[in-house]
PDB file of C-alpha atoms and ligand atoms in Angstrom:
ATOM      1  CA  MET I   1     -63.264 159.819 335.480  1.00  0.00           C
ATOM      2  CA  ASP I   2     -66.126 162.336 334.876  1.00  0.00           C
ATOM      3  CA  ARG I   3     -65.762 165.201 332.468  1.00  0.00           C
ATOM      4  CA  ILE I   4     -65.684 167.921 335.084  1.00  0.00           C
ATOM      5  CA  LYS I   5     -62.796 166.286 336.921  1.00  0.00           C
ATOM      6  CA  ALA I   6     -61.041 165.729 333.569  1.00  0.00           C
ATOM      7  CA  ARG I   7     -61.390 169.264 332.511  1.00  0.00           C
ATOM      8  CA  GLN I   8     -60.060 170.463 335.827  1.00  0.00           C
ATOM      9  CA  LEU I   9     -57.110 168.103 335.522  1.00  0.00           C
ATOM     10  CA  PHE I  10     -56.389 169.369 332.033  1.00  0.00           C
ATOM     11  CA  ASP I  11     -56.742 173.017 333.143  1.00  0.00           C
ATOM     12  CA  GLU I  12     -54.440 172.325 336.136  1.00  0.00           C
ATOM     13  CA  TYR I  13     -51.841 170.717 333.921  1.00  0.00           C
ATOM     14  CA  VAL I  14     -51.736 173.545 331.403  1.00  0.00           C
ATOM     15  CA  ALA I  15     -51.780 176.202 334.122  1.00  0.00           C
ATOM     16  CA  ALA I  16     -48.043 175.397 334.512  1.00  0.00           C
ATOM     17  CA  TYR I  17     -47.518 176.842 331.051  1.00  0.00           C
ATOM     18  CA  ASP I  18     -47.878 180.308 329.856  1.00  0.00           C
ATOM     19  CA  ALA I  19     -51.164 180.678 327.922  1.00  0.00           C
ATOM     20  CA  GLY I  20     -49.896 184.276 327.101  1.00  0.00           C
ATOM     21  CA  ILE I  21     -47.729 182.562 324.500  1.00  0.00           C
ATOM     22  CA  ILE I  22     -49.851 182.239 321.388  1.00  0.00           C
ATOM     23  CA  GLU I  23     -48.700 178.727 320.476  1.00  0.00           C
ATOM     24  CA  ILE I  24     -49.759 177.371 323.985  1.00  0.00           C
ATOM     25  CA  LYS I  25     -53.160 179.217 323.812  1.00  0.00           C
ATOM     26  CA  LEU I  26     -53.690 177.725 320.308  1.00  0.00           C
ATOM     27  CA  LYS I  27     -53.068 174.123 321.636  1.00  0.00           C
ATOM     28  CA  ILE I  28     -55.444 174.650 324.508  1.00  0.00           C
ATOM     29  CA  ASP I  29     -58.228 175.824 322.243  1.00  0.00           C
ATOM     30  CA  HIS I  30     -57.374 173.117 319.684  1.00  0.00           C
ATOM     31  CA  THR I  31     -57.697 170.515 322.518  1.00  0.00           C
ATOM     32  CA  TYR I  32     -61.229 171.508 323.636  1.00  0.00           C
ATOM     33  CA  ARG I  33     -62.387 171.588 319.953  1.00  0.00           C
ATOM     34  CA  VAL I  34     -60.855 168.203 319.093  1.00  0.00           C
ATOM     35  CA  ALA I  35     -62.621 166.704 322.080  1.00  0.00           C
ATOM     36  CA  ALA I  36     -66.070 168.026 320.959  1.00  0.00           C
ATOM     37  CA  ILE I  37     -65.517 166.840 317.332  1.00  0.00           C
ATOM     38  CA  ALA I  38     -64.306 163.503 318.473  1.00  0.00           C
ATOM     39  CA  GLU I  39     -67.585 163.209 320.628  1.00  0.00           C
ATOM     40  CA  ARG I  40     -69.770 164.137 317.665  1.00  0.00           C
ATOM     41  CA  ILE I  41     -68.127 161.567 315.244  1.00  0.00           C
ATOM     42  CA  ALA I  42     -68.272 158.892 317.929  1.00  0.00           C
ATOM     43  CA  GLU I  43     -72.088 159.529 318.253  1.00  0.00           C
ATOM     44  CA  SER I  44     -72.599 159.317 314.549  1.00  0.00           C
ATOM     45  CA  ILE I  45     -71.295 155.808 314.479  1.00  0.00           C
ATOM     46  CA  GLY I  46     -72.770 154.554 317.807  1.00  0.00           C
ATOM     47  CA  ALA I  47     -69.344 154.579 319.481  1.00  0.00           C
ATOM     48  CA  ASP I  48     -68.720 155.652 323.132  1.00  0.00           C
ATOM     49  CA  LYS I  49     -68.831 159.351 323.099  1.00  0.00           C
ATOM     50  CA  ASP I  50     -67.341 159.823 326.484  1.00  0.00           C
ATOM     51  CA  ALA I  51     -64.437 157.836 325.789  1.00  0.00           C
ATOM     52  CA  ALA I  52     -63.847 159.599 322.451  1.00  0.00           C
ATOM     53  CA  TRP I  53     -64.188 163.008 324.166  1.00  0.00           C
ATOM     54  CA  MET I  54     -61.704 162.053 326.864  1.00  0.00           C
ATOM     55  CA  MET I  55     -59.204 160.961 324.187  1.00  0.00           C
ATOM     56  CA  GLY I  56     -59.588 164.216 322.449  1.00  0.00           C
ATOM     57  CA  MET I  57     -59.144 166.106 325.749  1.00  0.00           C
ATOM     58  CA  PHE I  58     -55.729 164.519 326.325  1.00  0.00           C
ATOM     59  CA  HIS I  59     -54.319 163.771 322.826  1.00  0.00           C
ATOM     60  CA  ASP I  60     -51.953 166.682 322.669  1.00  0.00           C
ATOM     61  CA  ILE I  61     -50.873 166.872 326.278  1.00  0.00           C
ATOM     62  CA  GLY I  62     -47.306 166.334 325.101  1.00  0.00           C
ATOM     63  CA  ARG I  63     -47.409 169.583 323.060  1.00  0.00           C
ATOM     64  CA  PHE I  64     -47.022 171.764 326.117  1.00  0.00           C
ATOM     65  CA  GLU I  65     -43.772 170.278 327.294  1.00  0.00           C
ATOM     66  CA  GLN I  66     -42.594 169.897 323.719  1.00  0.00           C
ATOM     67  CA  TYR I  67     -42.941 173.519 323.064  1.00  0.00           C
ATOM     68  CA  THR I  68     -41.487 174.602 326.489  1.00  0.00           C
ATOM     69  CA  VAL I  69     -38.519 172.393 326.158  1.00  0.00           C
ATOM     70  CA  TYR I  70     -37.753 172.664 322.428  1.00  0.00           C
ATOM     71  CA  GLY I  71     -39.440 175.784 321.312  1.00  0.00           C
ATOM     72  CA  THR I  72     -41.130 174.280 318.425  1.00  0.00           C
ATOM     73  CA  PHE I  73     -44.047 172.083 317.505  1.00  0.00           C
ATOM     74  CA  ARG I  74     -42.201 170.378 314.744  1.00  0.00           C
ATOM     75  CA  ASP I  75     -41.687 166.778 315.677  1.00  0.00           C
ATOM     76  CA  ALA I  76     -38.782 166.171 313.297  1.00  0.00           C
ATOM     77  CA  LYS I  77     -36.867 168.930 315.004  1.00  0.00           C
ATOM     78  CA  SER I  78     -37.781 167.897 318.581  1.00  0.00           C
ATOM     79  CA  VAL I  79     -39.640 164.888 319.746  1.00  0.00           C
ATOM     80  CA  ASP I  80     -42.672 162.910 318.571  1.00  0.00           C
ATOM     81  CA  HIS I  81     -45.225 164.789 320.615  1.00  0.00           C
ATOM     82  CA  ALA I  82     -47.728 161.832 320.500  1.00  0.00           C
ATOM     83  CA  GLU I  83     -45.313 159.417 322.111  1.00  0.00           C
ATOM     84  CA  TYR I  84     -44.028 162.215 324.436  1.00  0.00           C
ATOM     85  CA  GLY I  85     -47.582 162.852 325.611  1.00  0.00           C
ATOM     86  CA  ALA I  86     -48.528 159.225 325.970  1.00  0.00           C
ATOM     87  CA  ASP I  87     -45.421 158.729 328.155  1.00  0.00           C
ATOM     88  CA  ILE I  88     -46.636 161.561 330.392  1.00  0.00           C
ATOM     89  CA  LEU I  89     -50.206 160.232 330.547  1.00  0.00           C
ATOM     90  CA  PHE I  90     -49.340 156.496 330.997  1.00  0.00           C
ATOM     91  CA  GLY I  91     -46.507 156.547 333.317  1.00  0.00           C
ATOM     92  CA  LYS I  92     -44.467 159.655 333.969  1.00  0.00           C
ATOM     93  CA  ASP I  93     -47.154 161.780 335.634  1.00  0.00           C
ATOM     94  CA  GLU I  94     -49.161 160.176 338.375  1.00  0.00           C
ATOM     95  CA  ARG I  95     -51.862 162.793 338.239  1.00  0.00           C
ATOM     96  CA  PHE I  96     -53.132 161.073 335.028  1.00  0.00           C
ATOM     97  CA  LYS I  97     -53.450 157.640 336.554  1.00  0.00           C
ATOM     98  CA  GLY I  98     -56.940 156.147 335.975  1.00  0.00           C
ATOM     99  CA  VAL I  99     -58.238 159.011 333.740  1.00  0.00           C
ATOM    100  CA  PHE I 100     -59.325 156.680 331.077  1.00  0.00           C
ATOM    101  CA  GLU I 101     -60.446 153.868 333.349  1.00  0.00           C
ATOM    102  CA  GLU I 102     -61.190 150.707 331.354  1.00  0.00           C
ATOM    103  CA  TRP I 103     -60.292 152.592 328.134  1.00  0.00           C
ATOM    104  CA  ASP I 104     -56.633 152.862 329.180  1.00  0.00           C
ATOM    105  CA  ALA I 105     -55.246 150.610 326.573  1.00  0.00           C
ATOM    106  CA  ILE I 106     -57.339 151.911 323.594  1.00  0.00           C
ATOM    107  CA  ALA I 107     -56.628 155.474 324.686  1.00  0.00           C
ATOM    108  CA  GLU I 108     -52.950 154.859 324.875  1.00  0.00           C
ATOM    109  CA  THR I 109     -52.834 153.395 321.402  1.00  0.00           C
ATOM    110  CA  ALA I 110     -54.979 156.147 319.919  1.00  0.00           C
ATOM    111  CA  ILE I 111     -52.943 158.873 321.397  1.00  0.00           C
ATOM    112  CA  ARG I 112     -49.656 157.367 320.508  1.00  0.00           C
ATOM    113  CA  LEU I 113     -50.757 156.896 316.920  1.00  0.00           C
ATOM    114  CA  HIS I 114     -52.759 160.044 316.421  1.00  0.00           C
ATOM    115  CA  ASN I 115     -50.003 161.776 314.422  1.00  0.00           C
ATOM    116  CA  LYS I 116     -48.505 158.835 312.478  1.00  0.00           C
ATOM    117  CA  LEU I 117     -48.751 158.910 308.659  1.00  0.00           C
ATOM    118  CA  ASP I 118     -50.595 155.444 308.679  1.00  0.00           C
ATOM    119  CA  LEU I 119     -52.102 153.166 311.204  1.00  0.00           C
ATOM    120  CA  PRO I 120     -50.592 149.592 311.447  1.00  0.00           C
ATOM    121  CA  ASN I 121     -52.989 146.918 310.212  1.00  0.00           C
ATOM    122  CA  THR I 122     -52.574 144.758 313.289  1.00  0.00           C
ATOM    123  CA  LEU I 123     -55.014 146.713 315.417  1.00  0.00           C
ATOM    124  CA  ASP I 124     -58.234 145.183 316.537  1.00  0.00           C
ATOM    125  CA  ASP I 125     -61.536 146.689 315.129  1.00  0.00           C
ATOM    126  CA  LYS I 126     -62.379 148.621 318.340  1.00  0.00           C
ATOM    127  CA  THR I 127     -59.068 150.166 318.779  1.00  0.00           C
ATOM    128  CA  MET I 128     -58.933 151.041 315.107  1.00  0.00           C
ATOM    129  CA  THR I 129     -62.244 152.806 315.483  1.00  0.00           C
ATOM    130  CA  TYR I 130     -61.016 155.128 318.296  1.00  0.00           C
ATOM    131  CA  CYS I 131     -57.737 155.767 316.534  1.00  0.00           C
ATOM    132  CA  ASN I 132     -59.709 156.867 313.453  1.00  0.00           C
ATOM    133  CA  ILE I 133     -62.159 158.998 315.522  1.00  0.00           C
ATOM    134  CA  LEU I 134     -59.289 160.876 317.137  1.00  0.00           C
ATOM    135  CA  ARG I 135     -57.331 161.228 313.849  1.00  0.00           C
ATOM    136  CA  ASP I 136     -60.375 162.531 312.020  1.00  0.00           C
ATOM    137  CA  ALA I 137     -61.116 165.050 314.818  1.00  0.00           C
ATOM    138  CA  ASP I 138     -57.627 166.301 314.970  1.00  0.00           C
ATOM    139  CA  LYS I 139     -57.497 166.746 311.140  1.00  0.00           C
ATOM    140  CA  ILE I 140     -60.741 168.631 311.065  1.00  0.00           C
ATOM    141  CA  ASP I 141     -59.445 171.064 313.679  1.00  0.00           C
ATOM    142  CA  ILE I 142     -56.059 171.394 311.943  1.00  0.00           C
ATOM    143  CA  PHE I 143     -57.953 172.787 308.921  1.00  0.00           C
ATOM    144  CA  ARG I 144     -59.296 175.444 311.104  1.00  0.00           C
ATOM    145  CA  VAL I 145     -55.891 176.234 312.813  1.00  0.00           C
ATOM    146  CA  ILE I 146     -54.155 176.674 309.590  1.00  0.00           C
ATOM    147  CA  THR I 147     -56.803 178.934 308.221  1.00  0.00           C
ATOM    148  CA  GLU I 148     -57.188 181.293 311.258  1.00  0.00           C
ATOM    149  CA  PRO I 149     -54.579 183.865 312.541  1.00  0.00           C
ATOM    150  CA  PRO I 150     -51.691 183.760 312.809  1.00  0.00           C
ATOM    151  CA  TYR I 151     -51.531 181.189 310.029  1.00  0.00           C
ATOM    152  CA  ASP I 152     -53.654 183.197 307.706  1.00  0.00           C
ATOM    153  CA  GLU I 153     -50.598 185.256 307.003  1.00  0.00           C
ATOM    154  CA  ARG I 154     -49.133 182.161 305.167  1.00  0.00           C
ATOM    155  CA  SER I 155     -52.311 182.038 302.953  1.00  0.00           C
ATOM    156  CA  ARG I 156     -51.718 185.626 301.932  1.00  0.00           C
ATOM    157  CA  LEU I 157     -48.187 184.815 301.043  1.00  0.00           C
ATOM    158  CA  ILE I 158     -49.136 181.754 298.963  1.00  0.00           C
ATOM    159  CA  MET I 159     -51.528 183.891 296.864  1.00  0.00           C
ATOM    160  CA  THR I 160     -48.474 185.773 295.472  1.00  0.00           C
ATOM    161  CA  MET I 161     -46.313 182.723 294.976  1.00  0.00           C
ATOM    162  CA  ASP I 162     -45.354 181.507 291.463  1.00  0.00           C
ATOM    163  CA  THR I 163     -43.556 178.230 292.144  1.00  0.00           C
ATOM    164  CA  PRO I 164     -45.806 175.374 291.250  1.00  0.00           C
ATOM    165  CA  ALA I 165     -45.909 172.147 293.223  1.00  0.00           C
ATOM    166  CA  SER I 166     -43.716 169.344 292.048  1.00  0.00           C
ATOM    167  CA  GLU I 167     -44.929 166.441 289.929  1.00  0.00           C
ATOM    168  CA  GLU I 168     -44.385 164.180 292.979  1.00  0.00           C
ATOM    169  CA  VAL I 169     -46.650 166.278 295.213  1.00  0.00           C
ATOM    170  CA  ILE I 170     -49.294 166.497 292.445  1.00  0.00           C
ATOM    171  CA  GLY I 171     -48.891 162.632 292.111  1.00  0.00           C
ATOM    172  CA  CYS I 172     -50.014 162.218 295.783  1.00  0.00           C
ATOM    173  CA  VAL I 173     -53.093 164.431 295.011  1.00  0.00           C
ATOM    174  CA  MET I 174     -53.972 162.190 292.112  1.00  0.00           C
ATOM    175  CA  GLU I 175     -53.517 159.087 294.265  1.00  0.00           C
ATOM    176  CA  HIS I 176     -55.592 160.607 296.986  1.00  0.00           C
ATOM    177  CA  ARG I 177     -53.047 160.344 299.680  1.00  0.00           C
ATOM    178  CA  CYS I 178     -51.000 162.444 302.172  1.00  0.00           C
ATOM    179  CA  VAL I 179     -47.814 164.036 300.995  1.00  0.00           C
ATOM    180  CA  PRO I 180     -44.661 162.651 302.782  1.00  0.00           C
ATOM    181  CA  ARG I 181     -42.815 165.490 304.454  1.00  0.00           C
ATOM    182  CA  PRO I 182     -39.578 165.058 302.493  1.00  0.00           C
ATOM    183  CA  LEU I 183     -41.473 165.931 299.291  1.00  0.00           C
ATOM    184  CA  ILE I 184     -42.446 169.403 300.640  1.00  0.00           C
ATOM    185  CA  HIS I 185     -40.149 172.192 299.698  1.00  0.00           C
ATOM    186  CA  ASN I 186     -42.125 175.297 300.009  1.00  0.00           C
ATOM    187  CA  LYS I 187     -45.264 177.032 301.538  1.00  0.00           C
ATOM    188  CA  PHE I 188     -47.658 176.054 298.529  1.00  0.00           C
ATOM    189  CA  GLU I 189     -46.645 172.472 298.698  1.00  0.00           C
ATOM    190  CA  ALA I 190     -47.135 172.463 302.487  1.00  0.00           C
ATOM    191  CA  LEU I 191     -50.628 173.835 301.960  1.00  0.00           C
ATOM    192  CA  ILE I 192     -51.345 171.107 299.459  1.00  0.00           C
ATOM    193  CA  GLY I 193     -49.992 168.439 301.707  1.00  0.00           C
ATOM    194  CA  GLN I 194     -52.148 169.681 304.525  1.00  0.00           C
ATOM    195  CA  CYS I 195     -55.401 169.886 302.346  1.00  0.00           C
ATOM    196  CA  CYS I 196     -54.474 166.215 301.303  1.00  0.00           C
ATOM    197  CA  MET I 197     -55.501 165.170 304.794  1.00  0.00           C
ATOM    198  CA  GLY I 198     -59.099 165.757 303.511  1.00  0.00           C
ATOM    199  CA  PHE I 199     -58.744 162.525 301.529  1.00  0.00           C
ATOM    200  CA  GLU I 200     -58.089 160.543 304.711  1.00  0.00           C
ATOM    201  CA  LEU I 201     -61.225 161.475 306.690  1.00  0.00           C
ATOM    202  CA  VAL I 202     -62.604 158.086 307.511  1.00  0.00           C
ATOM    203  CA  TYR I 203     -66.118 158.844 308.699  1.00  0.00           C
ATOM    204  CA  PRO I 204     -68.916 160.506 306.714  1.00  0.00           C
ATOM    205  CA  GLU I 205     -69.706 162.696 309.738  1.00  0.00           C
ATOM    206  CA  SER I 206     -66.089 164.025 309.639  1.00  0.00           C
ATOM    207  CA  ILE I 207     -66.711 165.112 306.059  1.00  0.00           C
ATOM    208  CA  VAL I 208     -70.033 166.784 307.083  1.00  0.00           C
ATOM    209  CA  ILE I 209     -68.321 168.655 309.925  1.00  0.00           C
ATOM    210  CA  THR I 210     -65.405 169.765 307.632  1.00  0.00           C
ATOM    211  CA  GLU I 211     -68.016 171.088 305.150  1.00  0.00           C
ATOM    212  CA  GLU I 212     -70.038 172.813 307.840  1.00  0.00           C
ATOM    213  CA  GLN I 213     -66.953 174.556 309.284  1.00  0.00           C
ATOM    214  CA  GLY I 214     -65.733 175.584 305.844  1.00  0.00           C
ATOM    215  CA  TYR I 215     -62.114 175.964 306.639  1.00  0.00           C
ATOM    216  CA  LEU I 216     -60.755 173.408 304.203  1.00  0.00           C
ATOM    217  CA  GLY I 217     -63.117 174.923 301.647  1.00  0.00           C
ATOM    218  CA  LYS I 218     -61.676 178.369 302.178  1.00  0.00           C
ATOM    219  CA  LEU I 219     -58.020 176.944 301.697  1.00  0.00           C
ATOM    220  CA  LEU I 220     -59.083 175.226 298.473  1.00  0.00           C
ATOM    221  CA  ASP I 221     -60.602 178.416 297.265  1.00  0.00           C
ATOM    222  CA  LEU I 222     -57.510 180.535 297.890  1.00  0.00           C
ATOM    223  CA  ASP I 223     -57.350 183.380 295.371  1.00  0.00           C
ATOM    224  CA  ILE I 224     -54.021 182.501 293.991  1.00  0.00           C
ATOM    225  CA  ARG I 225     -52.703 184.890 291.154  1.00  0.00           C
ATOM    226  CA  ASP I 226     -50.455 182.474 289.260  1.00  0.00           C
ATOM    227  CA  LYS I 227     -52.494 180.437 286.765  1.00  0.00           C
ATOM    228  CA  LEU I 228     -50.614 177.167 287.054  1.00  0.00           C
ATOM    229  CA  LEU I 229     -50.734 177.186 290.904  1.00  0.00           C
ATOM    230  CA  ARG I 230     -54.388 178.079 290.692  1.00  0.00           C
ATOM    231  CA  SER I 231     -55.117 175.058 288.509  1.00  0.00           C
ATOM    232  CA  GLN I 232     -53.223 172.729 290.723  1.00  0.00           C
ATOM    233  CA  LEU I 233     -55.278 173.746 293.737  1.00  0.00           C
ATOM    234  CA  GLU I 234     -58.455 173.479 291.660  1.00  0.00           C
ATOM    235  CA  GLU I 235     -57.461 169.874 290.738  1.00  0.00           C
ATOM    236  CA  LEU I 236     -56.984 169.107 294.374  1.00  0.00           C
ATOM    237  CA  LYS I 237     -60.320 170.499 295.181  1.00  0.00           C
ATOM    238  CA  LYS I 238     -61.941 168.460 292.479  1.00  0.00           C
ATOM    239  CA  GLU I 239     -60.375 165.277 293.610  1.00  0.00           C
ATOM    240  CA  ILE I 240     -61.266 165.830 297.369  1.00  0.00           C
ATOM    241  CA  TYR I 241     -64.904 166.446 296.562  1.00  0.00           C
ATOM    242  CA  SER I 242     -65.172 163.520 294.364  1.00  0.00           C
ATOM    243  CA  VAL I 243     -63.700 161.292 297.075  1.00  0.00           C
ATOM    244  CA  TRP I 244     -66.049 162.830 299.633  1.00  0.00           C
ATOM    245  CA  ASN I 245     -69.156 162.416 297.496  1.00  0.00           C
ATOM    246  CA  ILE I 246     -68.563 158.753 297.119  1.00  0.00           C
ATOM    247  CA  ARG I 247     -68.001 158.378 300.867  1.00  0.00           C
ATOM    248  CA  LYS I 248     -71.184 160.194 301.628  1.00  0.00           C
ATOM    249  CA  GLU I 249     -73.202 158.247 299.114  1.00  0.00           C
ATOM    250  CA  ASN I 250     -71.943 155.012 300.730  1.00  0.00           C
ATOM    251  CA  ARG I 251     -73.379 156.167 304.019  1.00  0.00           C
ATOM    252  CA  ASP I 252     -76.680 157.152 302.387  1.00  0.00           C
ATOM    253  CA  ASP I 253     -76.968 153.753 300.770  1.00  0.00           C
ATOM    254  CA  LYS I 254     -76.386 152.060 304.117  1.00  0.00           C
ATOM    255  CA  LYS I 255     -79.134 154.211 305.619  1.00  0.00           C
ATOM    256  CA  LYS I 256     -81.661 153.009 303.058  1.00  0.00           C
TER     257      LYS I 256
HETATM  258 FE1  FE2 T 301     -51.344 166.101 318.088  1.00  0.00          FE
END
């Protein structure tokens, strides 16, 4: 399906939901941005940019029904929105039939897995690539979503907090991995957990885009009053930038 038709289909689908609700509007905007970012990452590695764009365009289709039925975006309190969306795209809703054409199987896997903590190691290389493109693009835009209104309110609150992150959470930072949900007990730990997604960006271009946009940088530079919390965030910043530098150097080496 060409992009104009795909965009029409997306717009028609979301027209049934109330874009006056801020959460719905946020997901519509997020979708368009993820599609554009996925395209740029695909281009940087010589992958199919139309296919990547299309996967970005429909990756969160389950969010609209999730919010409408359950009143929340929290999967743990409702449904797995990735599976929910894939069920709509690849079965329940006839309108989406054939959208991805020959990319159907890869798109279904990428969309079903876009929100999972890890990818299974049984995926073939091509599927793995598109899973990673979509996951990187999604993470990059999440940094933006949690920096901008209405989530900026949370950042202001964190600046006045004085409960440091637990040893377990800081352990994840030092091991350069995402923080499992059960370890998160307050807004500061939630912020750390989200920033840790920076460790998982797979493609050097994803790092470049994240740096260009500056949202994660803003979060890592949050002006927290409490000394200990401040130093924990500084530690995280240092670790992320060291991982990124290595990944970018590797790309530069390959270019030579
Ligand atoms: Fe999602």
